[in-house]
Coordinates of C-alpha atoms in Angstrom, one line a residue:
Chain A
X1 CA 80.2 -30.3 30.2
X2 CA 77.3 -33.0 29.9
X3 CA 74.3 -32.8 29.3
X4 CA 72.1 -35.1 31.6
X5 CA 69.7 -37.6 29.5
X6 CA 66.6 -35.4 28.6
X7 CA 63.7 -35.3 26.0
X8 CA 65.6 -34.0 23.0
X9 CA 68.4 -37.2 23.2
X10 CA 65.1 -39.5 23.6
X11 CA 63.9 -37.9 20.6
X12 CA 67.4 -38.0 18.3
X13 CA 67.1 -41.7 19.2
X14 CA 63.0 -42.3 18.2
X15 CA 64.6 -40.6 14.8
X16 CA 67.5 -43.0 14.6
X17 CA 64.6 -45.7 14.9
X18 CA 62.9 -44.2 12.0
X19 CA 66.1 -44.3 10.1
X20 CA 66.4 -47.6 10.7
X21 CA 63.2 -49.1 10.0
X22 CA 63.4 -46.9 6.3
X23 CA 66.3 -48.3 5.2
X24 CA 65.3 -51.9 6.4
X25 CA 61.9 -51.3 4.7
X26 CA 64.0 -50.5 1.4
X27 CA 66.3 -53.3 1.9
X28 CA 63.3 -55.9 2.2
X29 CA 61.6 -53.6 -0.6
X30 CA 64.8 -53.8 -3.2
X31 CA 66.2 -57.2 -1.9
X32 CA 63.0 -59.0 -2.1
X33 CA 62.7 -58.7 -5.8
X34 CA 66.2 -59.6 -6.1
X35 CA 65.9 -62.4 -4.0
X36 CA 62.6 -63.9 -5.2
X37 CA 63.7 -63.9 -8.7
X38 CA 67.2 -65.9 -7.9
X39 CA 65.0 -67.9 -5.4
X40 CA 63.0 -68.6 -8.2
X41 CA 66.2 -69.7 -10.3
X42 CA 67.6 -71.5 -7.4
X43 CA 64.2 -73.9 -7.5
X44 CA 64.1 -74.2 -11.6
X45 CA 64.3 -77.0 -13.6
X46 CA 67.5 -75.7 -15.4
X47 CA 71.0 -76.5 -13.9
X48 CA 73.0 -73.1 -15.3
X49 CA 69.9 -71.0 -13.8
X50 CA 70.7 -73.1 -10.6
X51 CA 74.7 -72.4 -10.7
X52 CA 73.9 -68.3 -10.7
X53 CA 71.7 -68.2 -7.8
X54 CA 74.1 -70.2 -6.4
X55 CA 77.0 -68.4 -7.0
X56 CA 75.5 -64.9 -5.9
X57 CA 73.7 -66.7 -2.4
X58 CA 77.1 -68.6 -1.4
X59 CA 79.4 -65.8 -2.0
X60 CA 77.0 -63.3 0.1
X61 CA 76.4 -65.4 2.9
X62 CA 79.9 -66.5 3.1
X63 CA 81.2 -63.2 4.0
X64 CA 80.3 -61.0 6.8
X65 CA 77.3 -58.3 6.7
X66 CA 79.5 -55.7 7.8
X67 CA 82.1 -56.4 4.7
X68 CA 79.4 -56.4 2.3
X69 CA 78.7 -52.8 4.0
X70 CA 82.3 -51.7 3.9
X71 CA 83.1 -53.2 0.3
X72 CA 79.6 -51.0 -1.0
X73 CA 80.7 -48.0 1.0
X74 CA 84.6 -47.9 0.5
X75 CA 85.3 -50.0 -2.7
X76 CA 82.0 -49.8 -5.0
X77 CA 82.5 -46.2 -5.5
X78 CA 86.0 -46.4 -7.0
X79 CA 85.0 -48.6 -9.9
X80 CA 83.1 -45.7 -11.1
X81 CA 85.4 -42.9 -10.3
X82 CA 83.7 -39.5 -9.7
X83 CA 80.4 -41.0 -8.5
X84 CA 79.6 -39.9 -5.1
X85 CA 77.0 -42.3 -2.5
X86 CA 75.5 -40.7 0.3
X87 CA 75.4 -42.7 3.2
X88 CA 72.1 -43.4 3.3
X89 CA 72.3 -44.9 -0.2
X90 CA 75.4 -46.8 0.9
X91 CA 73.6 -48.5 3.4
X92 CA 70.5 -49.5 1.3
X93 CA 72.8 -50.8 -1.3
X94 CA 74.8 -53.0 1.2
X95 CA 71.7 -54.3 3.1
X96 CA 69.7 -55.1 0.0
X97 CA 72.8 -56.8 -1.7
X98 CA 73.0 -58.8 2.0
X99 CA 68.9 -59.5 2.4
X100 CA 68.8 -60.5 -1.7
X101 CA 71.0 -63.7 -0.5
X102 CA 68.7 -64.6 2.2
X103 CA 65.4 -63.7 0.9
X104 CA 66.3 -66.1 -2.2
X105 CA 67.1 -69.0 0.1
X106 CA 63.5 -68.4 1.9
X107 CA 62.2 -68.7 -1.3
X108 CA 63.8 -71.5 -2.9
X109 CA 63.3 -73.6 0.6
X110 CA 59.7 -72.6 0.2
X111 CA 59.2 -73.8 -3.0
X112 CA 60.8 -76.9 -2.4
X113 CA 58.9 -77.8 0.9
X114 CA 55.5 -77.9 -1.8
X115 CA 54.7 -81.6 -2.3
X116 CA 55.9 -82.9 -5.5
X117 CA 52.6 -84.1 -6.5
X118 CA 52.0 -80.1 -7.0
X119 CA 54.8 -80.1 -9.8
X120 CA 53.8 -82.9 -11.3
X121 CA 50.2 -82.7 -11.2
X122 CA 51.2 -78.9 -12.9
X123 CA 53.2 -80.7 -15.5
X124 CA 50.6 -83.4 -16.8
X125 CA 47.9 -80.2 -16.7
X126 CA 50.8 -79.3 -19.4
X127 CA 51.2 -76.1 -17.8
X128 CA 54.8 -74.4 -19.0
X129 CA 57.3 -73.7 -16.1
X130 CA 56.2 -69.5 -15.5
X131 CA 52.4 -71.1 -15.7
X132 CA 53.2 -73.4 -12.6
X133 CA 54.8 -70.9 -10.7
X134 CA 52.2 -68.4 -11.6
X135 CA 49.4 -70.4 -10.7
X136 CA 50.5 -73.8 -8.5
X137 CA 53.9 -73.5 -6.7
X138 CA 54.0 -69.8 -5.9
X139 CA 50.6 -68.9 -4.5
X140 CA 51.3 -72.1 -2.1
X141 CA 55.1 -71.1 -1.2
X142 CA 54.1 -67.3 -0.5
X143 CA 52.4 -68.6 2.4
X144 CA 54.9 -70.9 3.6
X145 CA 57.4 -67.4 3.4
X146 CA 56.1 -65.1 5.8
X147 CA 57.2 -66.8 9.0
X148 CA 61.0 -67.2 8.3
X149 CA 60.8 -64.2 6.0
X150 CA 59.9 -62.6 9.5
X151 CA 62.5 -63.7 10.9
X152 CA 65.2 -63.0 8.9
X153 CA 63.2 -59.3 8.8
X154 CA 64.6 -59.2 12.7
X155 CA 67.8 -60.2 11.9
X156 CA 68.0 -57.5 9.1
X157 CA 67.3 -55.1 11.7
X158 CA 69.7 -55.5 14.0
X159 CA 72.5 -56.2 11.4
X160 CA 71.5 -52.7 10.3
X161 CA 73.2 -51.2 13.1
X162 CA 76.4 -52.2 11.6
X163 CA 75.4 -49.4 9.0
X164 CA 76.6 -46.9 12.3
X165 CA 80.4 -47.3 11.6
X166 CA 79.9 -45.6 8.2
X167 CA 78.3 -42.7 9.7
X168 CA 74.8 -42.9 9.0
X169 CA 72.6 -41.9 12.4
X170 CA 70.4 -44.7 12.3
X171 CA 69.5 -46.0 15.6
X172 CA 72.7 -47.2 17.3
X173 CA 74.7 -44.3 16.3
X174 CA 72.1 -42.0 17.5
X175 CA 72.7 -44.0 20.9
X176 CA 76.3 -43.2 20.4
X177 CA 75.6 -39.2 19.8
X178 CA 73.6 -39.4 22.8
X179 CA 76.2 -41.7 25.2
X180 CA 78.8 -38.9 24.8
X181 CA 76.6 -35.9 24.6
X182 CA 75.3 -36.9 28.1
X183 CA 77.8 -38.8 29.7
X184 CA 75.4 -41.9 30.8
X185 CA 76.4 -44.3 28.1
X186 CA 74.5 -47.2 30.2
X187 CA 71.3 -45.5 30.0
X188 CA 72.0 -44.3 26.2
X189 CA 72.6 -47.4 25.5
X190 CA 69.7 -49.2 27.0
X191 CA 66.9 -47.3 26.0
X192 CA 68.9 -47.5 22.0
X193 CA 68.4 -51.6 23.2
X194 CA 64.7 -51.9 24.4
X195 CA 63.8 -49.7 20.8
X196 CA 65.5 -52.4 19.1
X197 CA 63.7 -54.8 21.7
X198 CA 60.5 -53.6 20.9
X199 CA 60.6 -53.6 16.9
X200 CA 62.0 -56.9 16.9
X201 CA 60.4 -59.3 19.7
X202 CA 56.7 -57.7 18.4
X203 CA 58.1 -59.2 15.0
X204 CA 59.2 -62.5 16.8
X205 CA 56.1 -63.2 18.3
X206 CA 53.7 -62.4 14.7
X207 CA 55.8 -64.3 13.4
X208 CA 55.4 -67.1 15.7
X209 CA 51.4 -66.9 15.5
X210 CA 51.7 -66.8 11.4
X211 CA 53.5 -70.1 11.8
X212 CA 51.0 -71.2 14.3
X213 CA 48.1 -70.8 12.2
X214 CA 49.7 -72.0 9.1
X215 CA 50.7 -75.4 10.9
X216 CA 47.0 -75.6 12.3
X217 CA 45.6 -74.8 8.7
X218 CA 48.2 -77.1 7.3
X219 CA 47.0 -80.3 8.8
X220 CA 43.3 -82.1 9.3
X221 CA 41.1 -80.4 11.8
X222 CA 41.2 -82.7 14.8
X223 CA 38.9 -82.4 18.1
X224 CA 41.7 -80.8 19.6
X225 CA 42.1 -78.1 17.7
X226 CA 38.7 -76.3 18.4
X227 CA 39.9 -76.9 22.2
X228 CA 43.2 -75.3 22.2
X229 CA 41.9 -72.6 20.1
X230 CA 39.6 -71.6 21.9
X231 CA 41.7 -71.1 25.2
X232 CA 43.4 -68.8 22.9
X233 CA 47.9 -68.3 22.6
X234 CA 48.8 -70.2 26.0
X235 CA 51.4 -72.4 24.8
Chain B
X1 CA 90.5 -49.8 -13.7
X2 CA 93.2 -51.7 -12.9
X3 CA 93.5 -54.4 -9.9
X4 CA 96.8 -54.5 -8.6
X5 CA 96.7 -57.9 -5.9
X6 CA 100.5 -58.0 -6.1
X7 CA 100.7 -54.9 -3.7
X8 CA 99.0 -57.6 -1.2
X9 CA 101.9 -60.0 -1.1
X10 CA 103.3 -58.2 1.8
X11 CA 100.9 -57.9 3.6
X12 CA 99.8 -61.7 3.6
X13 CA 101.4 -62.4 6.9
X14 CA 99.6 -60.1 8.9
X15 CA 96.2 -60.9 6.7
X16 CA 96.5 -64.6 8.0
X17 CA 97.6 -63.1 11.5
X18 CA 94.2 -62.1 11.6
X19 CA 92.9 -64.7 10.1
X20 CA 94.2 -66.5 13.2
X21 CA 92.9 -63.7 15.5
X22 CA 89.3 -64.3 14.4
X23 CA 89.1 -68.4 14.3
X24 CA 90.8 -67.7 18.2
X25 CA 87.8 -65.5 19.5
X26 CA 85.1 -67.4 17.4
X27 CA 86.6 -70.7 19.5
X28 CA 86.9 -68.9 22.3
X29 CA 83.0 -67.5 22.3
X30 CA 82.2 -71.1 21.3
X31 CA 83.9 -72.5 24.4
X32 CA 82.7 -70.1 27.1
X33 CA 79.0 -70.1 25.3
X34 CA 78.3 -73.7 24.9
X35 CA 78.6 -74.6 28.6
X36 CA 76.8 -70.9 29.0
X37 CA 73.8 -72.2 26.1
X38 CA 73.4 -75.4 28.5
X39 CA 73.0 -73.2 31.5
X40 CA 70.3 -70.8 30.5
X41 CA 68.4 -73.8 28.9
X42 CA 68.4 -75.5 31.6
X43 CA 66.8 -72.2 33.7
X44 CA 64.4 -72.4 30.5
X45 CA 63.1 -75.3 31.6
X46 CA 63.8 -75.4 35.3
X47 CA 60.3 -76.2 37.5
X48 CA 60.4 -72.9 39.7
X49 CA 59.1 -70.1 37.4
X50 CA 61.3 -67.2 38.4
X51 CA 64.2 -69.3 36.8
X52 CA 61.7 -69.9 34.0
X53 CA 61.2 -66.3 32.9
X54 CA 64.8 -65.4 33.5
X55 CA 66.1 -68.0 31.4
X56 CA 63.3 -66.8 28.9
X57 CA 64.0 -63.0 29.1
X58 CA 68.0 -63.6 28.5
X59 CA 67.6 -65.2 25.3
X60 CA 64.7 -63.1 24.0
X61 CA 66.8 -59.6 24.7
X62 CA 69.8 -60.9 23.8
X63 CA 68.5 -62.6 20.1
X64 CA 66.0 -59.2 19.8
X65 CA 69.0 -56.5 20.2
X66 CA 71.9 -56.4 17.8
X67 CA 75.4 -57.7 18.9
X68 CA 77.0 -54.2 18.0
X69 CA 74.9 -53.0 20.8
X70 CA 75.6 -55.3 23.2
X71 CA 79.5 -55.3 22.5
X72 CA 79.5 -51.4 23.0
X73 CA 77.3 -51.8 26.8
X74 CA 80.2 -54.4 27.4
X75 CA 83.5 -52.0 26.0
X76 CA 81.9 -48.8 26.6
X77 CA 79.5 -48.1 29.0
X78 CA 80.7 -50.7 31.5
X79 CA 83.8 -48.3 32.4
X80 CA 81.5 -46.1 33.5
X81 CA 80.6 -48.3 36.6
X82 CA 84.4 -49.1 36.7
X83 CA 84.2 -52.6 35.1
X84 CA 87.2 -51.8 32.0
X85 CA 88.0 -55.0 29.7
X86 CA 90.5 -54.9 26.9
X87 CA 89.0 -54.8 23.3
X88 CA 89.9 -58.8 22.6
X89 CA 88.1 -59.4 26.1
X90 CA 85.2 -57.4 25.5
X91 CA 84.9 -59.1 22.3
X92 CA 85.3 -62.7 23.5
X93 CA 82.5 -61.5 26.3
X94 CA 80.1 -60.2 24.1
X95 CA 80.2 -63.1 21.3
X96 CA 80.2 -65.5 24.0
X97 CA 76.6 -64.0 25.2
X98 CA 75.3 -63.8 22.3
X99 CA 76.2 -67.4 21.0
X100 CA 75.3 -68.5 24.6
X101 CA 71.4 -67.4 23.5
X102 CA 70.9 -68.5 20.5
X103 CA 72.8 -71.8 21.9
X104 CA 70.2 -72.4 24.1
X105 CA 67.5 -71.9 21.8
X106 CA 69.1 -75.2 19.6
X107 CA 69.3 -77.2 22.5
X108 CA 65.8 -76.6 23.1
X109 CA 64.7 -77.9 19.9
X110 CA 67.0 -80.7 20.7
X111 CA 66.0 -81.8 23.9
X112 CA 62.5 -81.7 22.9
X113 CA 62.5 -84.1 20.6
X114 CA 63.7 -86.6 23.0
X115 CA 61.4 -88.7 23.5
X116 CA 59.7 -89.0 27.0
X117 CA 60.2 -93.0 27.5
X118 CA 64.0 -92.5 26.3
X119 CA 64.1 -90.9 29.9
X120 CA 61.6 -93.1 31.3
X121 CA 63.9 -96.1 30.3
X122 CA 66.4 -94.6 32.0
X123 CA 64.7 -94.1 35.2
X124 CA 63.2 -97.8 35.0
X125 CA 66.8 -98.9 34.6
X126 CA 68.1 -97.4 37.7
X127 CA 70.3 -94.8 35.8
X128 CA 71.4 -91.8 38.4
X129 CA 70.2 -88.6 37.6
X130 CA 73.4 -86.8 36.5
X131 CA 74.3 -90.4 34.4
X132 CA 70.5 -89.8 32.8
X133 CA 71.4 -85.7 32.2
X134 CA 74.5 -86.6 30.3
X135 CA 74.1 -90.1 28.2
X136 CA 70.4 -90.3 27.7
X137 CA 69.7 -86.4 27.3
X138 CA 72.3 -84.1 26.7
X139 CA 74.5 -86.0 24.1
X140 CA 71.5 -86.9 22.1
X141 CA 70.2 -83.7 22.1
X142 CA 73.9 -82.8 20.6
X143 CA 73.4 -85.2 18.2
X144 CA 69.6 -84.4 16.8
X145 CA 70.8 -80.4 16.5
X146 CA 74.3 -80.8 15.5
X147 CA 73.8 -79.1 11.6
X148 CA 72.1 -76.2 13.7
X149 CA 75.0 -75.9 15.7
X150 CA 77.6 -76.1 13.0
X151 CA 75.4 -73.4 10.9
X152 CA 75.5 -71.5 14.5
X153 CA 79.3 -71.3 14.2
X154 CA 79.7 -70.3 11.1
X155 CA 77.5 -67.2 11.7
X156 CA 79.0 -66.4 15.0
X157 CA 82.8 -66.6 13.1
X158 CA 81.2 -63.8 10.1
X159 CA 80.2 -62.4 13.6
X160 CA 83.4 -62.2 14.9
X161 CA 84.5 -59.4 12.2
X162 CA 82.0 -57.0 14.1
X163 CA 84.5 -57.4 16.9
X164 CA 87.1 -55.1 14.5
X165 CA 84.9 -51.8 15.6
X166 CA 86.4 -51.7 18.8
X167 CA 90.2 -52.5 17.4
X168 CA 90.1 -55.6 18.3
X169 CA 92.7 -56.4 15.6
X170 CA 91.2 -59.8 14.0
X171 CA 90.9 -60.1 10.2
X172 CA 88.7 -57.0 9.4
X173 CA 90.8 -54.5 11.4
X174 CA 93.6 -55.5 9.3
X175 CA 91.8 -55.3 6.4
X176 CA 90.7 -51.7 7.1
X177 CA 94.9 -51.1 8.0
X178 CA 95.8 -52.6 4.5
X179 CA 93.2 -50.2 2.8
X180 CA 94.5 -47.4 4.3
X181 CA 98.0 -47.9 4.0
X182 CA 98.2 -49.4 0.4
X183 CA 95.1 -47.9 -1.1
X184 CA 94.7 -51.0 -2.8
X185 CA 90.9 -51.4 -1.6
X186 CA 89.0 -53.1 -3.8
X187 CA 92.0 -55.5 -4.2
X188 CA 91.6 -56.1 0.1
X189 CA 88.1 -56.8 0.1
X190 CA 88.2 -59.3 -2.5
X191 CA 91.1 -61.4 -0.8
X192 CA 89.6 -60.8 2.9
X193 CA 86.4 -61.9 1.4
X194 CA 87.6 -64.9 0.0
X195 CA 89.8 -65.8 2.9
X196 CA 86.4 -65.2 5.6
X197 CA 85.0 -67.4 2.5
X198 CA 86.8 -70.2 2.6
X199 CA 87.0 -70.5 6.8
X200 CA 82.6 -70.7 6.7
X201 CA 83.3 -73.0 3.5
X202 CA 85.3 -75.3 5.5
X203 CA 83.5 -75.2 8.7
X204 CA 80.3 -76.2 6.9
X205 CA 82.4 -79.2 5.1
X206 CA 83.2 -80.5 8.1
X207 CA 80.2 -80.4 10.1
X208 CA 78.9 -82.3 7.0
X209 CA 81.6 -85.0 7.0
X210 CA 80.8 -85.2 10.2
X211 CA 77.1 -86.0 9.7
X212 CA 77.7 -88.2 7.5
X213 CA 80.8 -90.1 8.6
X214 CA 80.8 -89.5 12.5
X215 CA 77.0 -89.8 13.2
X216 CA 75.8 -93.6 12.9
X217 CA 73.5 -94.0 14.8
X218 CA 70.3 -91.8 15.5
X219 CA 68.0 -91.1 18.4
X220 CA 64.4 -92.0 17.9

């Protein structure tokens, strides 16, 4: 009655993968403009600005991911009655509503780690708020982003296989088709982990050589520097 | 569209019955994963390097595979080999691993920024060993990472509602019974929301009440 763990199951699960990294991609895509505009609030001069980022950051990130994907999947579509999501929208929705929230505290940290002698220095140049972030505070804090936008990039991906329990064969549910199709749910289940493992430790470990370099770059050059660079990553 | 949350007043008892269920299991996976964190840092940064690289591959595949995952190898494929656990077990096991990772990661950052001559001091002084581990290292290192560990909480407790997928019946579970029984869905998710809300809300006032109030003095 099973059948034993062969190529097709490996490639159902390389699909799921693909599945997964589009609708991450999306998520990042969608929820980065979301975010970096209420980031951009959250860091402005102007308190009610501040009080609507912060409404729409606390309230995300103080529920969990998986209600955020429930609410979109099970409630969002009765307040427009006769509106029908596919799951694959669903799941977009839900993990850009959930990546907006974090993305805009990556930004707004960002943007406050710049020295204030940046703002200041924009303001007695006369330049008008949009002109400092424009030209001064956001070309800095872009760079200061990548490393925990990176991160948070890994955590997106694995919270995406939350998006399995509505039905969409992403990764982990793929590893689900394939645990009962063949009866070897360890095996299923550990090849569904080292795709994940891959994706996201070869995003950990960019990410930690972006935030290498940028802490190198950030500081004076010292005599030191030249030496450890040239042994190359051994830390 | 109307919102009816008066349907809800019925069900309240067994909303904050699962409330109840999900603080227990996020206490419980803080409890079996702290002691847990403390041992695989201290493989981490153990001399022999066998421990070394095991300590370093069980956080890496634990913090680079989702939890779902790892909570349906724990409930699911462990049967296979003849190792069965209830949901609320397999739960407590799998948030506890997970925790127990990242946990060791924190103390990391927290014993590293001990400073060498703290330790040094300790040895000049004729401290023991396990009297140096505890006073001059550990609880310091506590101390230096505590907001990361409170923030740690607070995302393994939103963790916790992941748990719900294998009936564990904590507050999301009963959430998902409400909607089904009452219809009332949009009504549920805005009071479950609120109530997982107001839990992380509180855990992250206290932990800064207690870095405020608790914490006087500071290490280095």
């Amino acid at each position: 009655m099973f059948t034993s763990f062969d190529l097709p199951d490996l490639l159902l699960i390389l699909q799921g993968a693909f599945v997964t990294l589009q609708i991450c991609l999306l998520a990042v895509l969608l929820g980065g403009v979301v975010g970096v505009l209420s980031g951009i609030l959250a860091a402005s001069p102007f308190a009610p600005l501040r009080w609507i980022s912060a409404i729409w950051v606390g309230a995300i990130r103080g529920v969990p991911v998986l209600l955020i994907i429930f609410f979109v999947y099970f409630a969002l579509p009765l307040m427009s009655p006769g509106s029908n999501v596919p799951d694959y929208w669903a799941a977009v929705i839900a993990l850009t509503i959930f990546a907006s929230a974090y993305i805009s505290e990556i930004v707004r940290g960002s943007i406050q780690a710049l020295p204030r002698g940046q703002f200041e220095a924009a303001q007695a140049l006369g330049l008008s708020w949009p002109q400092q972030l424009r030209f001064v505070v956001m070309p800095q804090a872009a760079r200061i982003m990548v490393p925990p936008g990176i991160g948070f990039l890994v955590v997106l991906i694995k919270d995406s296989s939350l998006v399995a329990v509505i039905g969409l064969i992403e990764l982990t549910r793929a590893g689900n088709i394939v645990a009962s199709q063949t009866g070897q749910p360890i095996l299923a289940y550990l090849v569904v982990g080292a795709v994940y493992f891959v994706i996201c430790f070869a995003l950990s470990v960019a990410g930690r050589r972006y935030e290498r370099r940028l802490t190198i770059h950030a500081r004076p050059p010292r005599v030191e520097d030249a030496l450890t660079l040239s042994r190359g990553d051994s830390k | 569209m109307q919102l009816f949350f008066g349907d809800l007043i019925p069900h309240a008892p067994e909303l904050l019955a699962g409330l109840g269920i999900s603080i227990l299991i996020t206490l419980a996976a803080v409890l079996i994963g702290s002691p847990l964190g403390v041992g695989v840092y201290l493989l981490r940064a153990s001399r022999l390097p066998v421990l070394r690289a095991i300590g370093a591959a069980y956080v890496e595949v634990i913090r680079n595979t989702p939890l779902l995952l790892q909570l349906y190898l724990i409930y699911f494929a462990l049967p296979s080999v003849g190792v069965n656990f209830d949901p609320i077990t397999a739960g407590i096991l799998a948030l506890s691993v997970n925790n127990s990772a990242y946990l060791a990661e924190i103390y990391r950052a927290g014993f590293e920024a001990i400073p060498r001559g703290q330790i040094e001091a300790a040895d000049a002084l004729g401290l023991s060993r396990r009297t140096t581990f505890f006073h001059v290292r550990l609880v310091p290192a506590l101390r230096n990472v505590l907001p990361s560990l409170t923030n740690q909480v607070i995302l393994l407790f939103l963790a916790s509602s992941i748990a719900s997928i294998v009936a564990v019946p904590e507050l999301m579970h009963v959430m998902m019974g409400i909607t089904t029984s009452t219809f009332r869905t949009i009504e549920t998710f805005v009071v479950g929301g609120l109530l997982y809300f107001l839990v992380a809300f509180l855990i992250a006032g206290a932990s800064r009440l207690l870095e405020t109030r608790g914490i006087r003095w500071k290490v280095a």
